[in-house]
Coordinates of C-alpha atoms and ligand atoms in Angstrom, one line a residue:
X48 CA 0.0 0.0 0.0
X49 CA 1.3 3.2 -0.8
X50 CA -0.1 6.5 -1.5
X51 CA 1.2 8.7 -4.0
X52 CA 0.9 12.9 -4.1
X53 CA -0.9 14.5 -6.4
X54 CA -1.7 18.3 -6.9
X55 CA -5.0 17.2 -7.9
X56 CA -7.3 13.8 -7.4
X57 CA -6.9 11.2 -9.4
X58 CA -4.1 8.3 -9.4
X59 CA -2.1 7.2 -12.2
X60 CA -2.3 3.1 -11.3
X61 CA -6.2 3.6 -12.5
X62 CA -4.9 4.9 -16.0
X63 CA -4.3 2.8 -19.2
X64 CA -1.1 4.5 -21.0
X65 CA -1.8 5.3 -24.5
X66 CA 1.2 4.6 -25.8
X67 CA 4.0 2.9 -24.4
X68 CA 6.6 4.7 -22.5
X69 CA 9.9 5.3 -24.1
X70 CA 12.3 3.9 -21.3
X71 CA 15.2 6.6 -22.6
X72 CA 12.8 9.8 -23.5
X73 CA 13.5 10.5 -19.9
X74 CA 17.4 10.9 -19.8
X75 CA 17.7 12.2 -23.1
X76 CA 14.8 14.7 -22.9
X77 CA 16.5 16.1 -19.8
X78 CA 19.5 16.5 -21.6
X79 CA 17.9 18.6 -24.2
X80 CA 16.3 20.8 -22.1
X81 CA 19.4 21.3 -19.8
X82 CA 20.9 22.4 -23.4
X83 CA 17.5 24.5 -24.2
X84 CA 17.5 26.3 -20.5
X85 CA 20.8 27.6 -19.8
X86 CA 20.0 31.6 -19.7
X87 CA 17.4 33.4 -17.4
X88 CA 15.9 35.1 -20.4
X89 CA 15.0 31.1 -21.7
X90 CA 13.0 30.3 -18.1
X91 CA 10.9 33.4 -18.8
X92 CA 10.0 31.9 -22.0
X93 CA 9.5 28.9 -22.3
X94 CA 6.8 26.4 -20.0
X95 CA 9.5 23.9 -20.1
X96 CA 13.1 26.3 -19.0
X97 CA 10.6 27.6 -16.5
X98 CA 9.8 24.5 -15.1
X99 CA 13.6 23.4 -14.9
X100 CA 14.7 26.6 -13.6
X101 CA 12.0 25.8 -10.9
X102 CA 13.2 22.5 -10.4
X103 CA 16.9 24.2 -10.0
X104 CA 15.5 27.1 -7.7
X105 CA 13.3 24.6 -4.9
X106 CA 16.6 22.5 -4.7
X107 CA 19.4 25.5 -4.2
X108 CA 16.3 26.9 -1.6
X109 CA 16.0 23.7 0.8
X110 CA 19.7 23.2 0.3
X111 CA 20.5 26.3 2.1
X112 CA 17.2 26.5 4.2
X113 CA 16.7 23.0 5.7
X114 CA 20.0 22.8 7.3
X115 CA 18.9 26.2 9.0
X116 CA 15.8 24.9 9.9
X117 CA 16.6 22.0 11.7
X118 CA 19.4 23.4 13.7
X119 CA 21.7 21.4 11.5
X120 CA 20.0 18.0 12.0
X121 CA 18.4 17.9 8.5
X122 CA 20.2 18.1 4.8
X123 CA 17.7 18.5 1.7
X124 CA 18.7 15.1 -1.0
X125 CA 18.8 15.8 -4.4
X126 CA 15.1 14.7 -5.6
X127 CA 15.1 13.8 -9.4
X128 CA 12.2 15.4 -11.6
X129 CA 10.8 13.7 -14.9
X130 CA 9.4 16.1 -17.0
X131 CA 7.4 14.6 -19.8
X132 CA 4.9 14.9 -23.0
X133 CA 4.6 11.1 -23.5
X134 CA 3.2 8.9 -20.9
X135 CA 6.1 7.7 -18.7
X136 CA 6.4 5.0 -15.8
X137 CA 7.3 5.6 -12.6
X138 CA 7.4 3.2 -9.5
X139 CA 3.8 4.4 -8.5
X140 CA 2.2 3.8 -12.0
X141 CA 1.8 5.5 -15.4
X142 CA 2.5 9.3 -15.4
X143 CA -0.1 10.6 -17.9
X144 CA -1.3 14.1 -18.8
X145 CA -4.8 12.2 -17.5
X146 CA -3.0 11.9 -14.0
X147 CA -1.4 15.5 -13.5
X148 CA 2.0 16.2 -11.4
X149 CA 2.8 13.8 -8.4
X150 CA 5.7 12.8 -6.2
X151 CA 6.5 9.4 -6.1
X152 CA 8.0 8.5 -2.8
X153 CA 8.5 4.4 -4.3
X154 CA 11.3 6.2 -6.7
X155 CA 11.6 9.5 -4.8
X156 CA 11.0 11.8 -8.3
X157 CA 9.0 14.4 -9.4
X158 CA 6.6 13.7 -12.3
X159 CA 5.4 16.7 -14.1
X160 CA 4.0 16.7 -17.4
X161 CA 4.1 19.9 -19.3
X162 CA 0.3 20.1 -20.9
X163 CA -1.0 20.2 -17.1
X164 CA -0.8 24.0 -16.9
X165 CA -3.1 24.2 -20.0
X166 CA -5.9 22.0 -18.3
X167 CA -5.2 24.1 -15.0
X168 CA -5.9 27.1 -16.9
X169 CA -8.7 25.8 -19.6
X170 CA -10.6 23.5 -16.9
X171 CA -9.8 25.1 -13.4
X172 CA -9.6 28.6 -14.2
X173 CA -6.4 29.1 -13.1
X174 CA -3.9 32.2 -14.4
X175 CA -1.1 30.6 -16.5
X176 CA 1.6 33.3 -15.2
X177 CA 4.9 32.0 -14.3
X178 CA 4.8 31.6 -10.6
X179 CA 1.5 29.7 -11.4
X180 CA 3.4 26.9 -12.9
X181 CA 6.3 27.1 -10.0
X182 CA 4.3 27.0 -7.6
X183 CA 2.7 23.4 -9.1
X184 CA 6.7 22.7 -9.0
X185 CA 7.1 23.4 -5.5
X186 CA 4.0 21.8 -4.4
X187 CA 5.7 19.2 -5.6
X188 CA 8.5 19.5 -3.7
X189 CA 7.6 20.1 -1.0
X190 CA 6.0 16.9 -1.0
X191 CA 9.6 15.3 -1.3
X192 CA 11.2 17.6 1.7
X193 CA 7.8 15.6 3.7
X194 CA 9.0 12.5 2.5
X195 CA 12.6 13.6 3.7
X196 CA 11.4 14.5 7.1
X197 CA 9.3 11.2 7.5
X198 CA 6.0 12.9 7.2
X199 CA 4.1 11.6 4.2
X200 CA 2.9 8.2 6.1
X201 CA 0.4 10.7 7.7
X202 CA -1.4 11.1 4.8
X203 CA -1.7 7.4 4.0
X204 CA -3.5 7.2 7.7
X205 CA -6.0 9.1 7.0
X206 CA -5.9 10.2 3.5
X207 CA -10.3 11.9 3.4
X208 CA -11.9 14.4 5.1
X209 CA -11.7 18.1 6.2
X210 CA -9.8 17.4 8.5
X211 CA -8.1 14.6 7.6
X212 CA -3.9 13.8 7.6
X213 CA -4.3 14.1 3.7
X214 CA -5.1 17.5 3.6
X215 CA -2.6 18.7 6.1
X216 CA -0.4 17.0 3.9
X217 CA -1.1 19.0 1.2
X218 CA -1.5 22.4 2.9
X219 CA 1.5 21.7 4.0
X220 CA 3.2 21.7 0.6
X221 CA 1.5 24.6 -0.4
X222 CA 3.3 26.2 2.7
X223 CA 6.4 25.1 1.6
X224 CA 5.9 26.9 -1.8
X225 CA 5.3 29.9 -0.5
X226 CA 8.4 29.4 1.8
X227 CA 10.4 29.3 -1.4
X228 CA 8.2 31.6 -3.3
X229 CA 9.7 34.0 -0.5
X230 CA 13.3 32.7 -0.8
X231 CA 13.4 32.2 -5.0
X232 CA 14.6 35.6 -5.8
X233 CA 17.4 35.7 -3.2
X234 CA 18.6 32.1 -4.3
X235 CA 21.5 32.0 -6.8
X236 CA 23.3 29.1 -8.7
X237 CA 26.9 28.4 -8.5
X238 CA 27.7 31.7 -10.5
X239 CA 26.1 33.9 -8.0
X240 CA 23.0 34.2 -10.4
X241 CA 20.0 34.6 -9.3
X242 CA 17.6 31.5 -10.7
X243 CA 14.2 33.8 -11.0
X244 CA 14.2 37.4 -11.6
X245 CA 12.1 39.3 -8.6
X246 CA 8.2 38.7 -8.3
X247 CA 6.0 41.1 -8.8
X248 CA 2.2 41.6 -7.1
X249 CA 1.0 40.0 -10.8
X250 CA 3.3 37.1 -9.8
X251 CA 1.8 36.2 -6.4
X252 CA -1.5 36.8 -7.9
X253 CA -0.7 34.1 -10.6
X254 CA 0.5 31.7 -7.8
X255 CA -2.6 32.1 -5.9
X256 CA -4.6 32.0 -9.3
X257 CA -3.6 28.4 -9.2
X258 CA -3.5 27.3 -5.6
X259 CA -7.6 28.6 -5.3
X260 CA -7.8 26.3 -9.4
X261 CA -6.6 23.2 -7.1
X262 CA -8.8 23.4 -4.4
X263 CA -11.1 20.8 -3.8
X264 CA -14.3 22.8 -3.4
X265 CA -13.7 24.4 -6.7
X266 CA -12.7 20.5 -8.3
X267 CA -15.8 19.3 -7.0
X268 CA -17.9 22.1 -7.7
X269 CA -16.4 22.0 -11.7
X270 CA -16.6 18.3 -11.9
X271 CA -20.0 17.1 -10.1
X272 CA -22.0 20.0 -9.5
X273 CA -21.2 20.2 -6.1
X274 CA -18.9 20.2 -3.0
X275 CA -18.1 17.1 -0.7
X276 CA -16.1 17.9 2.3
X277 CA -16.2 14.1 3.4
X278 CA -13.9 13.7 0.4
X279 CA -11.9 16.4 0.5
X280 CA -8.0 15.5 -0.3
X281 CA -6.2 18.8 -0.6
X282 CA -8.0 21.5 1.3
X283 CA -10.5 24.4 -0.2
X284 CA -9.4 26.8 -2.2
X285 CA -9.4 29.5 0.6
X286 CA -6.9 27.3 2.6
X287 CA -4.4 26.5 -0.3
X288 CA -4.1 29.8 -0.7
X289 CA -4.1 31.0 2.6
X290 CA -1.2 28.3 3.9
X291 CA 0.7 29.5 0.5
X292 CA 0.6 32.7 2.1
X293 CA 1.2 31.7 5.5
X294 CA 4.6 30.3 4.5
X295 CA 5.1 33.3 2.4
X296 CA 4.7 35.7 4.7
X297 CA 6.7 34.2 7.8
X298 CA 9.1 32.0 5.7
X299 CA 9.5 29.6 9.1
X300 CA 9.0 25.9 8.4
X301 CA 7.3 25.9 12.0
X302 CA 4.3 27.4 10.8
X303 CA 4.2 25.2 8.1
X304 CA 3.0 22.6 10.6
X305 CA -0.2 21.9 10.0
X306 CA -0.6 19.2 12.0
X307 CA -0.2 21.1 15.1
X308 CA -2.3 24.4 13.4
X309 CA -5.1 25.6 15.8
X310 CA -6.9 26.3 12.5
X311 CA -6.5 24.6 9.2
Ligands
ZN803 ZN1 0.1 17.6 -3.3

């Protein structure tokens, strides 16, 4: 039994691929892109730079920041990412554009496939600004930094319900994201670069944009009429965008803890 983390519902073991996965398209697709993506000017361009100079960002941010977090008891561990347009397996199932971004803690990546920001924006409503899509990233994530921290087994618990482990799971991660939403623009590369240039009001905007597209009220709501708290996964779209701005606004893992929350 294992429970995998989506941004959304769904879970890839229920899909069919549609085509076979290419066992190389991985490696050599990340080669590409590393090739594609090596100036800032590329990651404001272009879905998939923007994605990897995420990727790069979250890393060089929980690199620096866990260690500081933990009173030096914690390191962040290098967490792989497979972006994709073709379905691809991973050790939780088939990563589809059907299924969405997840972290699989089975082979400890990132799956992200890049058509999910057009159903975000088409189906969900969401803005497709830049931080929009980062943030998914950092969801993400943060997901893995749980995983780090022995964390995620909470959600398999009690994955259902208001109240339930799942959703402080997730709120969590969206807590995280705005930690390093806070933190991106200050975090360089090797070079002394910075990864992103500075967010703007239109950026935050865009991120919550997406958080309140991902909330399950507003899923619900868009897919069966009407809103099921007994099932809820991920929080409402209020609290995904509140606990984006909670770690946002105090950038302290502490009061990231939703577990120990008064109020989630
Ligand atoms: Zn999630």
């Amino acid at each position: 039994m294992f429970v995998i983390y989506l941004l959304m519902g769904g879970s890839p073991t229920e899909q069919a691929p549609q085509q076979q996965p290419q066992a190389t398209s991985s490696t050599s697709q990340a080669n590409d892109l590393a090739e594609k993506c090596r100036t800032g000017k590329d990651a404001n361009t272009d879905v998939e730079c923007r994605i990897v100079g995420a990727r790069q960002s979250v890393q060089a941010f929980w690199t620096k920041k866990l260690p500081e977090a933990s009173g030096g008891r914690a390191e962040w561990q290098d967490t792989k990412m497979v972006l994709y347009n073709q379905p691809q397996r991973s050790a939780c199932g088939t990563a589809s554009n059907e299924v969405g971004p997840f972290y699989c803690p089975l082979d400890k990546t990132v799956y992200m496939d890049d058509d999910f920001f057009q159903v975000l924006e088409k189906q969900f409503g969401s803005s497709s600004g830049p931080l929009a899509q980062q943030y998914v990233v950092a969801h993400e994530y943060g997901h893995a930094l749980q995983d780090q921290l022995g964390l995620l087994g909470r959600a398999q618990q009690d994955p259902k319900g208001p109240e339930s482990g799942g959703v402080k799971i997730e709120l969590m991660a969206d807590c995280l994201a705005g930690m390093w939403a806070r933190g991106a623009v200050e975090t360089k590369d090797q070079n002394g670069r910075a990864f992103l240039k500075p967010f703007t009001e239109k950026d935050l905007r865009d991120a919550l944009s997406a958080a309140e597209a991902v909330g399950d009220d507003r899923i619900q709501q868009t897919a069966q009429g009407r809103v099921s708290p007994e099932n809820f996964t991920h929080g409402t779209s209020e609290q995904r965008q509140r606990w984006f701005m909670t770690g946002y606004e105090t950038d302290d893992i502490n009061t990231c803890d939703t577990f120990r929350a008064s109020r989630l």
